[in-house]
XYZ file of C-alpha atoms in Angstrom:
685
model
C 40.486 330.581 143.828
C 42.268 330.626 140.482
C 42.184 328.034 137.710
C 44.547 328.364 134.767
C 43.454 328.123 131.125
C 39.971 329.558 131.789
C 39.189 332.587 129.700
C 35.504 332.939 128.890
C 32.723 334.654 130.806
C 31.110 331.252 131.187
C 34.191 329.869 132.907
C 34.526 332.995 135.060
C 30.941 332.497 136.226
C 31.805 328.939 137.267
C 34.866 330.107 139.167
C 32.879 332.678 141.124
C 30.422 329.960 142.105
C 33.269 327.613 143.012
C 34.946 330.257 145.173
C 31.710 330.958 147.024
C 31.174 327.257 147.665
C 34.751 326.758 148.854
C 34.162 329.241 151.679
C 31.508 326.885 153.004
C 33.535 323.678 152.753
C 37.037 322.479 153.490
C 36.958 320.812 150.071
C 37.234 322.771 146.854
C 34.276 321.992 144.590
C 34.457 320.326 141.221
C 34.255 322.624 138.223
C 31.512 320.279 136.981
C 29.646 318.205 139.568
C 29.152 314.492 138.867
C 25.629 313.099 138.725
C 24.341 310.210 140.873
C 24.770 306.629 139.736
C 21.600 305.457 138.006
C 20.604 308.874 136.662
C 22.346 308.143 133.340
C 21.259 305.155 131.243
C 23.111 303.817 128.217
C 21.325 303.823 124.870
C 22.045 302.391 121.434
C 25.359 300.646 120.886
C 26.585 301.546 124.388
C 23.648 299.757 125.977
C 24.308 296.783 123.693
C 27.909 296.660 124.901
C 26.971 296.896 128.559
C 24.276 294.257 128.149
C 26.902 291.985 126.603
C 29.001 292.624 129.711
C 26.079 291.587 131.893
C 25.449 288.495 129.770
C 29.167 287.742 129.601
C 32.104 287.276 131.935
C 31.453 290.314 134.133
C 27.886 289.328 134.905
C 28.719 285.709 135.764
C 31.914 285.865 137.821
C 29.770 285.981 140.946
C 28.460 282.513 140.089
C 31.562 280.605 139.001
C 34.906 282.443 139.008
C 36.988 281.132 141.897
C 38.542 284.467 142.885
C 35.066 285.990 143.269
C 32.715 283.114 144.102
C 35.104 281.511 146.605
C 37.046 284.593 147.643
C 38.232 285.053 151.211
C 35.819 288.009 151.269
C 32.885 285.594 150.962
C 34.137 282.909 153.334
C 36.260 281.010 150.805
C 40.009 280.657 150.422
C 40.717 281.541 146.785
C 42.950 284.563 146.155
C 45.465 285.263 143.407
C 47.730 287.220 145.768
C 48.151 288.205 149.405
C 46.586 291.568 148.517
C 43.112 289.940 148.632
C 41.945 292.391 145.969
C 40.007 290.198 143.504
C 36.561 290.438 145.104
C 36.989 294.180 145.809
C 37.895 294.802 142.150
C 34.847 292.838 141.002
C 32.597 294.727 143.432
C 33.882 298.142 142.333
C 32.932 297.349 138.726
C 29.723 295.369 139.138
C 27.963 298.120 141.118
C 27.984 300.746 138.324
C 27.223 298.097 135.692
C 24.192 296.836 137.624
C 22.699 300.272 138.233
C 23.484 301.701 134.811
C 21.498 298.857 133.244
C 18.961 298.674 136.083
C 19.642 294.940 135.868
C 17.681 293.003 138.498
C 20.006 289.993 138.465
C 23.157 292.073 138.842
C 21.599 294.270 141.517
C 20.831 291.116 143.475
C 24.510 290.165 143.220
C 25.398 293.592 144.584
C 22.902 293.391 147.449
C 24.098 289.920 148.359
C 27.686 291.173 148.414
C 26.832 294.229 150.528
C 24.812 292.197 153.017
C 27.552 289.604 153.443
C 30.159 292.335 153.831
C 28.348 293.988 156.728
C 26.943 290.815 158.272
C 30.550 289.661 158.697
C 31.877 293.020 159.912
C 34.198 292.685 162.910
C 33.196 294.240 166.216
C 35.945 296.839 165.872
C 34.535 297.871 162.465
C 36.933 296.013 160.145
C 35.514 294.915 156.811
C 36.873 291.846 155.076
C 38.715 288.633 155.843
C 41.911 289.622 157.682
C 41.887 289.310 161.462
C 45.368 290.317 162.678
C 47.317 293.599 162.567
C 49.982 291.874 160.480
C 47.517 290.998 157.711
C 45.099 293.923 157.781
C 45.851 296.171 154.821
C 43.890 299.166 153.634
C 44.555 298.931 149.882
C 41.732 296.491 148.932
C 39.328 298.518 151.115
C 39.956 301.355 148.668
C 38.075 299.353 146.037
C 35.383 298.257 148.484
C 34.770 301.846 149.550
C 34.468 302.957 145.923
C 31.865 300.260 145.378
C 30.023 301.139 148.591
C 29.815 304.864 147.877
C 28.417 304.110 144.423
C 25.887 301.719 145.974
C 24.760 304.288 148.553
C 24.462 306.893 145.804
C 22.211 304.590 143.773
C 20.266 303.310 146.805
C 19.744 306.284 149.148
C 17.100 304.300 151.044
C 19.970 302.165 152.374
C 21.680 305.154 154.006
C 20.006 304.797 157.447
C 20.884 301.091 157.634
C 24.409 301.133 156.256
C 25.952 304.532 156.945
C 26.507 303.837 160.683
C 28.348 300.638 159.731
C 30.429 302.496 157.166
C 31.395 305.057 159.794
C 32.277 302.319 162.244
C 34.831 301.206 159.664
C 35.918 304.809 159.042
C 36.595 305.341 162.746
C 38.766 302.224 162.753
C 40.676 303.436 159.684
C 41.319 306.742 161.439
C 42.638 305.003 164.543
C 44.879 302.721 162.449
C 46.372 305.640 160.543
C 46.906 307.533 163.798
C 48.759 304.459 165.089
C 51.791 305.084 162.888
C 49.854 304.319 159.679
C 48.944 300.755 160.604
C 47.638 298.901 157.541
C 48.842 301.658 155.219
C 52.607 301.538 155.659
C 54.493 298.303 156.049
C 56.055 297.175 159.322
C 58.688 294.490 159.898
C 55.976 291.944 160.750
C 53.508 292.990 158.012
C 52.379 290.202 155.710
C 51.461 292.387 152.734
C 53.119 294.694 150.208
C 52.166 298.227 151.214
C 53.468 299.964 148.072
C 50.232 299.465 146.136
C 48.190 301.350 148.708
C 50.452 304.378 148.986
C 50.777 304.650 145.200
C 46.991 304.539 144.738
C 45.989 306.567 147.794
C 43.958 309.074 145.786
C 41.287 306.471 145.092
C 40.560 305.962 148.796
C 40.556 309.720 149.298
C 37.849 310.041 146.608
C 35.517 307.861 148.691
C 36.360 309.768 151.874
C 35.590 313.013 150.047
C 32.269 311.595 148.844
C 31.295 310.986 152.468
C 32.422 314.495 153.405
C 30.492 316.064 150.520
C 27.281 314.139 151.150
C 27.016 312.691 154.671
C 29.694 314.180 156.947
C 27.506 314.200 160.064
C 29.709 314.457 163.131
C 32.665 312.931 161.300
C 33.792 315.900 159.208
C 37.069 316.388 161.056
C 37.781 312.653 161.120
C 37.314 312.490 157.355
C 39.627 315.446 156.767
C 42.292 313.892 158.971
C 42.064 310.605 157.062
C 42.670 312.512 153.814
C 45.695 314.171 155.387
C 47.037 310.893 156.795
C 46.762 309.251 153.393
C 48.422 312.135 151.608
C 51.302 312.509 154.075
C 52.745 309.085 153.268
C 51.556 308.679 149.679
C 53.814 308.626 146.653
C 54.009 312.215 145.440
C 52.843 312.408 141.836
C 53.741 316.118 141.702
C 57.351 315.107 142.396
C 57.218 312.527 139.615
C 55.768 315.074 137.170
C 58.856 317.302 137.522
C 61.383 317.833 134.723
C 64.170 316.353 136.830
C 62.376 313.055 137.454
C 59.867 312.300 134.706
C 61.304 309.851 132.117
C 61.211 311.136 128.557
C 63.743 308.693 127.147
C 63.002 305.364 125.484
C 62.341 302.994 128.367
C 62.581 300.029 126.025
C 66.331 300.220 126.559
C 66.574 302.152 129.835
C 65.335 300.749 133.140
C 64.316 302.909 136.120
C 67.459 304.266 137.808
C 65.785 304.103 141.206
C 63.775 301.115 142.434
C 61.225 303.445 144.026
C 60.440 304.892 140.597
C 59.030 301.527 139.544
C 55.831 302.357 141.407
C 55.356 305.450 139.251
C 56.428 303.626 136.073
C 53.907 300.826 136.632
C 51.253 301.180 133.933
C 48.164 300.750 136.119
C 49.584 302.961 138.859
C 50.338 305.678 136.310
C 46.762 305.562 134.973
C 45.306 305.815 138.470
C 47.822 308.502 139.414
C 46.706 310.810 136.600
C 43.967 312.150 138.884
C 46.044 312.332 142.079
C 46.700 316.064 141.844
C 43.018 316.822 141.276
C 42.019 314.750 144.311
C 44.671 316.186 146.627
C 43.992 319.770 145.525
C 40.442 319.553 146.855
C 41.574 319.483 150.492
C 45.019 321.111 150.295
C 43.799 324.028 148.123
C 47.153 323.849 146.340
C 46.454 325.544 143.005
C 49.842 324.602 141.546
C 48.476 321.061 141.199
C 46.281 322.197 138.295
C 49.306 323.018 136.144
C 51.442 320.162 137.478
C 48.699 317.644 136.689
C 48.239 318.970 133.170
C 51.977 318.831 132.537
C 52.258 315.295 133.871
C 49.308 314.051 131.840
C 50.622 315.698 128.673
C 54.014 314.072 129.213
C 52.519 310.675 130.056
C 50.672 310.438 126.756
C 53.402 312.112 124.706
C 56.219 309.846 125.863
C 54.333 306.714 126.960
C 50.927 306.863 125.298
C 49.449 304.386 122.856
C 47.675 305.608 119.693
C 44.553 303.904 121.091
C 44.388 306.259 124.086
C 45.914 303.946 126.692
C 49.383 303.958 128.278
C 52.102 301.558 127.137
C 53.409 299.495 130.034
C 53.976 295.752 130.325
C 53.809 296.094 133.310
C 56.201 299.054 133.807
C 56.430 301.735 131.136
C 58.346 300.466 128.153
C 58.709 303.249 125.613
C 56.671 303.785 122.462
C 57.389 300.607 120.527
C 54.168 299.269 118.921
C 55.182 295.734 119.895
C 54.991 296.576 123.599
C 51.723 296.218 125.456
C 49.008 298.222 127.189
C 47.371 296.415 130.101
C 43.579 296.257 130.124
C 43.539 297.445 133.751
C 45.588 300.465 132.679
C 42.986 301.304 130.053
C 39.931 301.175 132.321
C 41.713 303.111 135.061
C 42.754 305.777 132.537
C 39.148 306.126 131.330
C 37.981 306.687 134.907
C 40.828 309.051 135.835
C 40.341 311.222 132.754
C 36.604 311.491 133.375
C 37.298 312.545 136.952
C 39.854 315.102 135.765
C 37.342 316.734 133.448
C 34.907 317.129 136.337
C 37.607 318.464 138.655
C 39.390 320.869 136.293
C 37.027 321.394 133.353
C 39.847 321.016 130.826
C 38.729 320.042 127.318
C 41.534 317.548 126.664
C 40.570 315.188 129.493
C 37.131 314.506 128.055
C 38.513 313.834 124.576
C 41.224 311.552 125.963
C 38.670 309.528 127.921
C 36.576 309.057 124.779
C 39.637 307.949 122.800
C 40.489 305.202 125.299
C 36.855 304.124 125.746
C 36.131 303.801 122.018
C 39.428 302.184 121.027
C 41.734 300.737 123.690
C 38.930 299.150 125.734
C 36.864 297.313 123.092
C 39.867 295.978 121.171
C 41.010 294.091 124.290
C 37.794 292.095 124.776
C 36.074 289.529 122.593
C 32.873 290.663 120.849
C 30.736 288.636 123.297
C 32.624 289.977 126.362
C 33.449 286.459 127.583
C 37.217 286.731 127.122
C 39.829 289.455 127.288
C 43.493 290.183 126.827
C 45.881 291.115 129.586
C 48.127 293.007 127.155
C 47.209 294.577 123.825
C 49.830 295.532 121.253
C 49.140 298.339 118.811
C 50.686 296.123 116.112
C 49.308 292.661 116.815
C 48.936 290.383 113.771
C 48.299 287.232 115.839
C 47.226 286.315 119.359
C 48.928 283.149 120.581
C 51.444 281.647 122.959
C 54.482 283.778 122.139
C 56.930 281.554 124.071
C 59.569 284.332 123.958
C 57.692 287.560 124.696
C 58.677 291.190 124.064
C 57.143 292.244 127.383
C 58.794 293.165 130.668
C 56.711 291.228 133.167
C 54.031 289.287 131.308
C 53.715 285.580 130.596
C 53.706 284.080 127.107
C 49.883 284.064 126.932
C 49.484 287.698 127.942
C 48.167 288.949 124.590
C 45.781 286.037 124.010
C 42.048 286.269 124.692
C 40.963 284.141 127.616
C 39.571 283.858 131.119
C 42.799 284.827 132.880
C 45.543 285.029 130.227
C 47.841 286.546 132.839
C 47.466 288.198 136.232
C 43.713 287.970 137.044
C 43.366 291.618 138.070
C 42.095 292.406 134.553
C 39.562 289.575 134.760
C 37.978 291.122 137.842
C 38.576 294.792 136.980
C 37.833 295.189 133.265
C 34.094 295.711 133.664
C 34.400 299.106 135.357
C 35.402 300.586 131.967
C 32.145 301.417 130.184
C 30.014 301.852 133.357
C 32.332 304.494 134.813
C 32.674 306.124 131.406
C 28.875 306.337 131.296
C 28.786 307.862 134.792
C 30.980 310.715 133.534
C 29.090 311.413 130.316
C 26.829 314.069 131.856
C 27.738 316.657 134.500
C 26.051 319.451 136.404
C 27.184 322.915 135.339
C 26.705 325.518 138.048
C 23.352 325.549 139.827
C 21.123 325.447 136.782
C 22.960 323.747 133.956
C 23.660 320.299 132.545
C 26.487 319.332 130.228
C 27.018 316.370 127.893
C 30.699 315.983 128.686
C 31.638 312.770 126.898
C 29.566 312.082 123.840
C 27.673 308.802 123.516
C 24.125 307.475 123.143
C 22.670 307.917 126.616
C 19.713 309.256 128.574
C 19.856 311.490 131.642
C 17.060 311.959 134.170
C 17.867 314.412 136.946
C 16.501 317.194 139.116
C 18.480 320.423 139.360
C 18.942 322.436 142.546
C 15.932 324.639 141.804
C 13.654 321.585 141.565
C 13.697 321.543 137.771
C 13.212 317.993 136.483
C 15.216 317.485 133.302
C 15.258 314.526 130.908
C 17.798 314.486 128.056
C 17.721 311.610 125.574
C 20.630 311.489 123.112
C 20.157 309.323 120.026
C 23.347 308.843 118.042
C 25.680 306.308 116.463
C 28.642 308.440 117.616
C 31.594 307.751 117.368
C 30.625 305.830 114.192
C 28.917 308.985 112.929
C 28.969 312.697 113.714
C 25.276 313.523 114.233
C 23.725 313.637 117.710
C 20.003 314.266 118.229
C 18.792 315.353 121.665
C 15.213 315.324 122.899
C 15.079 317.530 125.987
C 12.127 317.815 128.372
C 12.258 320.214 131.315
C 9.827 321.633 133.864
C 11.642 324.981 133.728
C 14.163 326.695 131.543
C 17.846 325.853 132.007
C 21.152 325.943 130.143
C 22.341 322.859 128.274
C 25.980 322.463 127.322
C 27.383 320.084 124.703
C 31.101 319.291 124.503
C 32.484 319.908 121.015
C 35.454 317.558 120.491
C 38.772 319.215 119.756
C 39.111 317.222 116.531
C 35.863 318.670 115.120
C 36.101 321.153 112.243
C 34.296 324.004 113.969
C 33.625 326.032 110.835
C 31.694 323.101 109.347
C 29.932 321.953 112.549
C 26.558 323.350 113.562
C 23.597 323.088 115.938
C 19.947 323.098 114.920
C 17.201 323.768 117.488
C 13.590 322.721 116.837
C 14.185 322.625 113.089
C 15.270 326.255 112.808
C 18.254 327.490 110.831
C 21.532 325.848 111.869
C 23.846 327.914 114.047
C 27.650 327.557 114.173
C 29.134 325.920 117.247
C 31.031 328.172 119.643
C 32.809 325.981 122.187
C 34.237 327.519 125.327
C 38.008 327.767 125.028
C 38.604 325.840 128.254
C 35.843 323.255 128.605
C 34.829 322.842 124.969
C 31.190 323.377 125.964
C 28.757 324.981 123.518
C 25.858 326.485 125.483
C 22.160 326.421 124.553
C 19.304 328.095 126.455
C 16.500 325.569 126.869
C 12.926 326.726 127.625
C 10.400 324.769 129.652
C 8.748 321.941 127.755
C 10.141 319.887 124.887
C 13.109 320.862 122.726
C 14.819 318.933 119.933
C 18.479 319.677 119.248
C 20.573 318.307 116.410
C 24.343 318.620 116.625
C 26.171 317.925 113.380
C 29.908 317.641 113.808
C 32.370 317.665 110.946
C 35.353 315.324 110.964
C 38.338 314.873 108.700
C 40.795 312.026 108.341
C 43.814 312.744 110.533
C 47.286 311.332 109.914
C 49.227 311.446 113.187
C 53.002 310.839 113.169
C 54.481 308.228 115.502
C 57.975 306.910 116.201
C 60.370 305.811 113.427
C 58.503 307.796 110.777
C 55.282 305.809 111.139
C 51.691 307.059 111.251
C 48.388 306.262 112.919
C 45.105 307.084 111.182
C 42.055 308.652 112.861
C 38.605 309.845 111.943
C 36.738 311.644 114.701
C 37.198 309.764 117.975
C 38.117 306.485 116.252
C 41.521 305.018 115.474
C 41.634 302.936 112.287
C 43.704 299.801 111.758
C 44.471 297.209 109.129
C 42.383 294.213 110.133
C 44.286 290.931 109.852
C 42.089 287.981 108.738
C 42.537 284.977 111.002
C 41.435 281.595 112.220
C 40.175 281.020 115.764
C 40.678 277.954 117.940
C 39.626 277.496 121.557
C 40.659 275.458 124.569
C 39.668 275.070 128.195
C 41.006 277.973 130.307
C 44.398 277.661 131.962
C 45.487 279.101 135.303
C 47.597 282.207 134.771
C 50.558 281.128 136.891
C 50.872 277.365 136.429
C 49.355 277.354 132.905
C 47.583 274.157 133.966
C 43.854 273.648 133.215
C 41.532 275.307 135.722
C 39.327 272.749 137.543
C 35.887 272.441 135.964
C 34.112 273.476 139.184
C 35.434 277.004 138.565
C 34.565 277.179 134.876
C 31.603 278.305 132.817
C 30.671 276.744 129.451
C 31.202 280.098 127.710
C 34.604 280.765 129.291
C 37.351 279.713 126.869
C 40.948 280.530 125.999
C 41.509 281.425 122.356
C 44.281 281.388 119.786
C 43.980 283.695 116.757
C 46.321 282.937 113.846
C 46.678 285.288 110.899
C 45.896 283.928 107.434
C 47.350 286.844 105.441
C 50.484 288.957 105.541
C 50.775 291.742 108.082
C 54.066 293.382 107.003
C 52.404 296.249 105.149
C 53.436 299.854 104.527
C 50.904 302.411 103.275
C 50.791 305.649 101.311
C 48.589 307.955 103.467
C 47.981 310.294 100.528
C 45.731 307.595 99.029
C 43.404 307.271 102.039
C 39.681 307.229 101.267
C 36.906 307.220 103.877
C 33.574 305.398 103.478
C 30.533 305.481 105.745
C 26.951 304.216 105.751
C 24.583 306.255 103.629
C 22.568 307.424 106.642
C 23.498 308.559 110.138
C 20.271 306.851 111.225
C 21.577 303.398 110.321
C 20.893 300.717 112.926
C 24.254 299.519 114.185
C 25.009 295.830 114.333
C 25.362 294.129 117.695
C 28.067 293.514 118.741
C 29.451 296.627 117.085
C 33.106 295.955 117.931
C 33.416 292.910 115.695
C 34.625 292.218 112.177
C 32.088 293.411 109.617
C 30.009 295.408 112.105
C 31.150 299.063 112.007
C 29.422 301.173 109.321
C 32.668 302.949 108.428
C 35.960 301.966 106.842
C 38.918 303.389 104.967
C 40.932 302.161 102.034
C 44.554 302.974 101.299
C 47.177 301.761 98.853
C 49.918 299.664 100.417
C 52.552 297.054 99.737
C 54.386 294.332 101.604
C 57.854 295.192 102.907
C 60.628 293.378 104.738
C 59.676 293.518 108.407
C 61.220 291.113 110.863
C 60.289 289.729 114.269
C 61.615 290.459 117.733
C 60.886 288.017 120.541
C 57.896 286.554 118.768
C 56.222 289.815 117.707
C 56.675 292.301 114.866
C 59.882 294.220 115.430
C 59.893 298.000 115.462
C 58.802 299.232 112.022
C 61.663 299.545 109.522
C 63.159 302.999 109.095
C 62.380 304.861 105.835
C 65.657 303.901 104.185
C 64.947 300.228 104.968
C 61.531 300.119 103.284
C 61.247 298.539 99.869
C 58.093 297.096 98.360
C 58.346 293.346 97.780
C 55.688 293.404 95.073
C 52.906 295.472 93.552
C 50.748 297.895 95.501
C 47.263 296.741 96.450
C 44.221 298.194 98.174
C 44.262 297.808 101.947
C 41.103 298.054 104.081
C 41.214 299.750 107.478
C 38.394 299.496 110.033
C 37.780 300.972 113.499
C 40.523 299.631 115.754
C 38.167 298.339 118.448
C 36.611 295.899 115.969
C 39.949 294.586 114.672
C 41.065 292.042 117.263
C 44.133 291.354 115.105
C 45.458 294.593 113.697
C 48.280 296.818 112.551
C 47.702 300.431 113.596
C 51.137 302.079 113.682
C 52.244 301.891 110.089
C 55.355 302.674 108.060
C 54.787 304.826 104.997
C 55.885 304.490 101.377
C 55.113 306.442 98.221
C 52.584 305.000 95.762
C 53.355 307.474 92.982
């Protein structure tokens, strides 16, 4: 087996192990194996955020939200589309949230959902509400299977009871696919849109591969054939990632030339499709997918990426204009896909990209208390209100407001997978006797390695709001610990200190970014001190975005907030009170100061708390909470509107200060719910 871009002895060692393992399995192994759900716990600010999710909208949909509480999956009749995907989306996200927090109330929601699902299983094995061949579709079962495999991973005691029922469903899926792809492809009498399932096929294959990796039993061949069936009729992301097909032009003015391309252009599909090549490669052994995937991901973020780490698409891709939107579902799916890609390929960039989206694009799109969210987030968004005439392709006028369901409810029921699945990817197994901290965050891992070595790693840090990470490691035996050094870090000024001894320079592997440390049995304390600089990254129309470490910075726009009872996304009529919660509101945020500001990046100054050991405020992603900020000199310029939002930034020759320069404050983007983050430049001198 050959992986490109791997050069070190460390990586070669991994490849030898991977090749040996592949001889024993029809599936190629991951470069870095994922760890079981529940073995990683959030700490610090990340735990605060996930607890807010539990206390907020995510943790209460089970009790009141009509598309979950009264879904057709639970005997009700409330669905937002014929795809019947709301309850499956909720289930896929609530499982990792419940077990990451070890939250008794949420775990009871999960158990209740699992029990109802299997208590109502059809005699032929079908799971869910549909009863006829015309209505039975496999797409929402993709989400259910992802939730179920996570549940079985966290609750292995349930394997004897539930695995036979899962395989009863799997046998039915196999027979349906063998029957001319029944439930997967559309037929003249089908009552569902099959395109979503064939565009997102890789996510079902992941669950099938989990069964094959862990509990194949007598079904190994059946599972392999299901993977092949799915892949044979799926949209081919390798085709889309070719020079002849992939769109590199400005899609703000150019629509897809072929209707079929819409399914690739769709923002959420494109985020989920990032990992398709990695998933398919495992059973096809097609090594060209490593390079094709990397090329496609590079192009996706170069030509359609947001400075916040998400993908711009409202809903289809729409160019790089900062007035266009990134869907919240796109963001959480990108976080998950990029984490999976790092495990599958071991490529440095995927870990850093996942962090960027998790620390910026995700928190900016939800209210500090996690009770409301946006459907669309603009990188330049100086107000959040009914736009009436919107700049978006396929989004209603409330799409960028914070609310219960400001537009299509998929983001209401799907947003909470973001941080839990990010957490699940933060640590990985490295070979037979190693552990790696792959995506940096405050978290604690408890695991047992293949040789029986029990390892506990507790990371205390305010990262990404600071650059120091302190690890307390306890192990029964010696092992190798790996820490990912972000690509933005200044390596010559970053160092590692072990048990208080002299600091040593970091030496990240050229492929994975991992710095390796030999850990003896017993207790070890490691301090990683990264060094960051302020980065000025050019964007379209001679604008810039400003970064420090893993954080994007933005001009925060002061505003007023007003609330109203939630409205239904389609009719915009008030939602009946029986499906509301007292904390669920729709909000309007109106700016109270000017937003049409250009800056001189040469005047940027960075400020941080005096100590890396500062206790972060909770919630951290709120005005006044982050311990860091920047100042820069700026001035107001002429900057018009287009369809209710700031137009594309003026070109350099069109920029003229309307008054004196003044000091502008920039804060971490995730805390600035109203913000300007793609900024025109002017000279202060």
